[in-house]
Amino acid sequence: MKIILAAAIASSLISATLTAAEPIKVLIVDGQNNHDFERTTPYLKQVLEETGRFQVFVVTTPPQNGSEAAWRGFRPQFSDYDVVLSNYNGQTWPEDVRNAFEQFVKEGGGVVNVHAANNPFSDWAAFNDMIGLAWRPADFGDRVTLSEDGEVVRTEKGEGPGAGHGSQHPYTVVTRDRKHPVMEGLPAEWMHPQDELYHGQRGPAADMHILATAWSDPETGGTGEHEPMVWWIPHGEGKVFTTVLGHVGRGQPQETWPMRCRGFQAIVTRACEWVATGEVTIPLPDELPTAEEVSLAP
Ligand code: ZN
């Protein structure tokens, strides 16, 4: 009897260990984007896979103005995955696909949106709820910024600037929630290489947990406010994580990609783990950016 019990405990320990080590399944969605998704999707896939924590799949929508038949072929089974990473900025998906996506998130699926992934779907209410703030005109919804000391400042719809960005430049990212599992261990302030700095993002902005901001400098065409760069929103049982860092224009030389920032990579990989499991085991890299110096992956 004792032996049987011991064996049962041992086997349950083994299965627990196997569960913890099981790869997290990530589905990257791309197919339309005014950014270079043909090159950034394989790059993001590689960055995720190098952590050893993920198995990464890719689904690509039809191109812009694709035929109805082509769109009928786009029916990703979101529920087969733990995380959907959006590298998509294009036409609104068919209703079936939107419903399946909403169901996936409500039932606990994780979503990570990168850069222009908060631009599309202005006509999809649930998606706007999930991302909170989107690339939209000022009359679309409220705007949220943070004060110097981290107080949330809400600007009503119609007041102040709508979505935009000034000229690209390197800038300081301020970690606003240093206890959040994704952000824990990142410096309070760190240099991010030349990138777009989104401002005036608009939306329902409900239940937003702002994890990092950047000060938008009027001298480079910015707003003089601390604009949200990284945030997450609960949706049903699921978590939706968004970062507007990571602009890569079409044909942009890879040496200049802000996706090489080790801060950006740490946030995206750890976010994918966190939205899937609620925990982060992926360590931060040894060479983190500092308040003065950027840190770029090779
Ligand atoms: Zn961009």
Coordinates of C-alpha atoms and ligand atoms in Angstrom, one line a residue:
M1 CA 0.0 0.0 0.0
K2 CA 2.8 2.3 1.0
I3 CA 4.6 1.6 -2.2
I4 CA 1.5 2.3 -4.3
L5 CA 1.0 5.6 -2.6
A6 CA 4.6 6.6 -3.1
A7 CA 4.4 5.6 -6.7
A8 CA 1.2 7.7 -7.1
I9 CA 2.9 10.7 -5.5
A10 CA 5.9 10.3 -7.7
S11 CA 3.9 10.1 -10.8
S12 CA 1.8 13.1 -9.9
L13 CA 5.1 15.0 -9.3
I14 CA 6.3 14.0 -12.7
S15 CA 3.1 15.1 -14.4
A16 CA 3.3 18.4 -12.6
T17 CA 6.9 18.9 -13.8
L18 CA 5.9 18.0 -17.3
T19 CA 3.0 20.5 -17.2
A20 CA 5.3 23.3 -16.1
A21 CA 7.8 22.5 -18.9
E22 CA 5.2 22.1 -21.6
P23 CA 5.8 24.7 -24.3
I24 CA 3.3 27.6 -24.4
K25 CA 1.6 27.7 -27.8
V26 CA 1.7 31.1 -29.4
L27 CA -0.1 32.0 -32.7
I28 CA 1.2 35.0 -34.4
V29 CA -1.4 36.6 -36.7
D30 CA -0.2 38.8 -39.6
G31 CA -1.0 39.3 -43.2
Q32 CA -1.8 43.0 -43.5
N33 CA 0.3 45.8 -42.0
N34 CA 1.8 49.2 -43.0
H35 CA 4.9 47.8 -41.2
D36 CA 7.3 45.1 -42.4
F37 CA 5.4 42.1 -41.0
E38 CA 7.1 39.8 -43.6
R39 CA 10.3 40.3 -41.7
T40 CA 9.2 41.1 -38.2
T41 CA 7.0 38.0 -37.8
P42 CA 9.9 35.5 -38.3
Y43 CA 12.0 37.7 -36.0
L44 CA 9.4 37.7 -33.2
K45 CA 9.0 34.0 -33.7
Q46 CA 12.8 33.5 -33.3
V47 CA 12.9 35.8 -30.2
L48 CA 10.1 33.8 -28.6
E49 CA 11.6 30.4 -29.5
E50 CA 15.0 31.3 -28.2
T51 CA 13.6 31.5 -24.6
G52 CA 12.8 27.8 -24.9
R53 CA 9.4 28.4 -23.4
F54 CA 7.2 28.6 -26.6
Q55 CA 6.1 26.8 -29.6
V56 CA 5.2 29.4 -32.2
F57 CA 2.8 29.1 -35.1
V58 CA 1.9 31.7 -37.7
V59 CA -1.4 32.4 -39.5
T60 CA -1.5 35.0 -42.3
T61 CA -4.7 36.7 -43.5
P62 CA -5.4 37.3 -47.2
P63 CA -3.8 40.5 -48.5
Q64 CA -5.8 43.8 -48.7
N65 CA -8.8 43.4 -50.9
G66 CA -8.4 39.6 -50.9
S67 CA -11.3 37.7 -52.4
E68 CA -14.2 36.5 -50.3
A69 CA -13.1 32.9 -51.0
A70 CA -9.6 33.8 -49.7
W71 CA -11.2 35.2 -46.5
R72 CA -13.3 32.0 -46.1
G73 CA -9.9 30.2 -45.8
F74 CA -8.9 32.3 -42.8
R75 CA -10.5 30.6 -39.9
P76 CA -7.8 30.2 -37.2
Q77 CA -8.6 27.9 -34.4
F78 CA -7.6 30.3 -31.6
S79 CA -8.7 27.8 -28.9
D80 CA -5.8 25.5 -30.0
Y81 CA -3.3 28.0 -28.7
D82 CA -2.5 29.7 -25.4
V83 CA -1.6 33.1 -26.8
V84 CA -2.4 35.1 -29.9
L85 CA 0.3 37.6 -30.7
S86 CA -1.0 40.2 -33.2
N87 CA 1.4 41.6 -35.7
Y88 CA -1.7 42.7 -37.8
N89 CA -2.9 46.1 -38.9
G90 CA -5.5 45.8 -41.7
Q91 CA -9.1 45.0 -42.7
T92 CA -11.5 43.9 -40.0
W93 CA -11.8 40.1 -39.8
P94 CA -14.9 38.2 -40.8
E95 CA -17.6 38.0 -38.1
D96 CA -17.0 34.2 -37.4
V97 CA -13.3 35.0 -36.7
R98 CA -14.1 37.9 -34.5
N99 CA -16.6 35.8 -32.5
A100 CA -14.0 33.0 -32.1
F101 CA -11.4 35.5 -31.0
E102 CA -13.8 37.0 -28.4
Q103 CA -14.7 33.6 -27.1
F104 CA -11.0 32.6 -26.9
V105 CA -10.2 35.6 -24.7
K106 CA -13.4 35.4 -22.6
E107 CA -12.5 31.8 -21.8
G108 CA -9.0 32.7 -20.6
G109 CA -6.9 33.0 -23.8
G110 CA -4.0 35.5 -23.8
V111 CA -3.4 38.2 -26.3
V112 CA -0.2 40.3 -26.9
N113 CA -0.5 43.2 -29.3
V114 CA 2.7 44.7 -30.8
H115 CA 3.0 48.3 -32.1
A116 CA 0.5 48.9 -34.9
A117 CA -1.7 46.0 -33.7
N118 CA -3.7 48.6 -31.8
N119 CA -4.4 50.5 -35.1
P120 CA -7.1 48.3 -36.8
F121 CA -10.7 47.3 -36.0
S122 CA -12.1 50.7 -35.1
D123 CA -15.5 49.1 -35.9
W124 CA -15.1 46.1 -33.6
A125 CA -16.3 47.2 -30.1
A126 CA -15.0 44.2 -28.1
F127 CA -11.6 44.6 -29.6
N128 CA -11.6 48.3 -28.6
D129 CA -12.6 47.2 -25.1
M130 CA -9.7 44.7 -25.0
I131 CA -7.0 47.1 -26.1
G132 CA -8.4 50.1 -24.2
L133 CA -6.4 52.7 -26.2
A134 CA -6.0 52.6 -30.0
W135 CA -4.8 54.6 -32.9
R136 CA -8.0 56.7 -33.4
P137 CA -9.0 60.3 -33.8
A138 CA -9.6 62.5 -30.7
D139 CA -13.4 62.1 -31.0
F140 CA -13.3 58.3 -30.8
G141 CA -12.9 58.1 -27.0
D142 CA -11.0 59.2 -24.0
R143 CA -7.3 59.6 -23.7
V144 CA -5.2 58.5 -20.8
T145 CA -1.8 59.8 -19.7
L146 CA 0.1 59.7 -16.5
S147 CA 1.3 62.6 -14.4
E148 CA 5.0 62.9 -13.4
D149 CA 4.2 61.0 -10.1
G150 CA 2.1 58.3 -11.8
E151 CA -1.4 59.6 -11.3
V152 CA -3.8 58.7 -14.1
V153 CA -4.9 61.7 -16.1
R154 CA -8.1 61.2 -18.2
T155 CA -8.8 63.6 -21.1
E156 CA -12.3 63.5 -22.4
K157 CA -13.1 62.5 -25.9
G158 CA -12.8 65.4 -28.3
E159 CA -10.4 67.3 -26.2
G160 CA -6.6 67.3 -26.8
P161 CA -4.7 65.5 -29.6
G162 CA -5.8 62.3 -31.3
A163 CA -3.5 59.5 -32.3
G164 CA -0.1 60.4 -33.7
H165 CA 3.6 60.5 -33.2
G166 CA 6.4 63.0 -33.6
S167 CA 9.7 62.2 -35.4
Q168 CA 11.5 59.0 -34.4
H169 CA 14.2 59.3 -31.8
P170 CA 15.7 57.3 -28.9
Y171 CA 13.7 57.8 -25.7
T172 CA 13.5 56.9 -22.0
V173 CA 10.9 54.3 -21.0
V174 CA 9.6 54.7 -17.5
T175 CA 8.6 51.4 -15.7
R176 CA 5.5 52.4 -13.8
D177 CA 4.7 49.1 -12.2
R178 CA 7.9 47.5 -11.0
K179 CA 6.1 44.7 -9.2
H180 CA 4.2 43.4 -12.1
P181 CA 5.7 40.0 -13.1
V182 CA 6.4 41.1 -16.7
M183 CA 8.2 44.3 -15.5
E184 CA 9.9 43.0 -12.3
G185 CA 13.6 43.6 -12.5
L186 CA 13.5 46.1 -15.3
P187 CA 15.2 49.4 -14.4
A188 CA 12.9 52.2 -13.3
E189 CA 14.0 54.2 -16.4
W190 CA 15.7 52.7 -19.4
M191 CA 16.8 53.9 -22.8
H192 CA 14.9 52.6 -25.8
P193 CA 16.5 53.0 -29.3
Q194 CA 15.1 55.2 -32.0
D195 CA 11.4 54.3 -32.4
E196 CA 8.0 56.0 -32.9
L197 CA 6.5 57.3 -29.7
Y198 CA 2.8 57.0 -30.0
H199 CA 0.7 59.8 -28.4
G200 CA -3.0 60.7 -28.1
Q201 CA -4.2 57.1 -28.3
R202 CA -8.0 56.9 -27.8
G203 CA -10.6 54.4 -26.6
P204 CA -12.8 53.1 -23.8
A205 CA -9.7 52.8 -21.6
A206 CA -11.5 50.8 -18.9
D207 CA -9.6 48.6 -16.4
M208 CA -6.3 49.7 -17.8
H209 CA -3.2 48.7 -15.9
I210 CA -0.4 50.9 -17.2
L211 CA 3.0 49.3 -16.9
A212 CA 5.3 51.7 -18.7
T213 CA 5.2 55.2 -20.2
A214 CA 7.4 57.5 -22.1
W215 CA 7.5 61.3 -22.0
S216 CA 6.5 62.7 -25.4
D217 CA 8.9 65.6 -26.1
P218 CA 7.3 68.6 -27.8
E219 CA 10.7 69.3 -29.4
T220 CA 10.3 66.1 -31.5
G221 CA 6.6 66.8 -32.3
G222 CA 5.2 65.2 -29.1
T223 CA 2.6 66.3 -26.6
G224 CA 4.6 67.1 -23.4
E225 CA 2.8 64.3 -21.6
H226 CA 3.7 60.9 -20.3
E227 CA 2.1 58.6 -22.8
P228 CA 1.3 54.9 -22.1
M229 CA 3.8 52.5 -23.8
V230 CA 2.9 49.2 -22.2
W231 CA -0.4 48.2 -20.5
W232 CA -2.8 45.3 -20.0
I233 CA -6.5 44.8 -19.6
P234 CA -8.5 41.9 -18.2
H235 CA -11.2 40.6 -20.5
G236 CA -13.4 37.8 -19.2
E237 CA -11.0 35.2 -18.0
G238 CA -8.3 36.4 -20.4
K239 CA -5.6 39.0 -20.4
V240 CA -4.9 41.4 -23.2
F241 CA -1.4 42.9 -23.2
T242 CA -0.4 45.8 -25.5
T243 CA 2.8 47.6 -26.3
V244 CA 3.1 50.3 -28.8
L245 CA 6.9 50.0 -28.9
G246 CA 8.5 48.3 -31.9
H247 CA 8.1 50.3 -35.2
V248 CA 9.7 48.6 -38.2
G249 CA 8.9 50.3 -41.5
R250 CA 9.0 48.5 -44.8
G251 CA 12.6 47.8 -45.8
Q252 CA 14.0 49.3 -42.7
P253 CA 17.6 48.1 -42.1
Q254 CA 17.6 45.5 -39.3
E255 CA 20.5 47.3 -37.5
T256 CA 17.9 50.1 -36.8
W257 CA 15.0 48.0 -35.6
P258 CA 13.8 49.0 -32.1
M259 CA 12.6 45.4 -31.8
R260 CA 16.3 44.6 -31.1
C261 CA 15.9 46.5 -27.8
R262 CA 16.4 43.9 -25.0
G263 CA 13.8 45.8 -22.9
F264 CA 11.3 45.3 -25.7
Q265 CA 12.2 41.7 -26.2
A266 CA 12.0 41.0 -22.4
I267 CA 8.5 42.6 -22.3
V268 CA 7.1 40.7 -25.3
T269 CA 8.4 37.3 -24.3
R270 CA 7.5 37.6 -20.6
A271 CA 4.1 39.0 -21.6
C272 CA 3.4 36.0 -23.7
E273 CA 4.2 33.7 -20.8
W274 CA 2.3 35.8 -18.3
V275 CA -1.0 36.1 -20.3
A276 CA -0.8 32.3 -20.8
T277 CA 0.1 31.2 -17.3
G278 CA -0.2 34.1 -14.9
E279 CA 3.4 33.7 -14.0
V280 CA 6.8 34.7 -15.4
T281 CA 9.8 32.3 -15.4
I282 CA 11.7 33.7 -18.3
P283 CA 14.7 35.5 -16.9
L284 CA 15.7 39.0 -17.8
P285 CA 18.8 39.2 -20.0
D286 CA 22.1 39.9 -18.4
E287 CA 22.6 43.1 -20.4
L288 CA 19.6 45.3 -19.7
P289 CA 19.3 48.8 -21.0
T290 CA 20.2 51.4 -18.4
A291 CA 19.0 55.0 -17.9
E292 CA 21.8 56.2 -20.2
E293 CA 22.5 53.3 -22.6
V294 CA 20.3 51.2 -24.9
S295 CA 20.9 47.5 -25.1
L296 CA 20.5 45.8 -28.4
A297 CA 20.3 42.1 -29.2
P298 CA 22.7 41.0 -31.9
Ligands
ZN1 ZN 5.0 52.4 -36.8

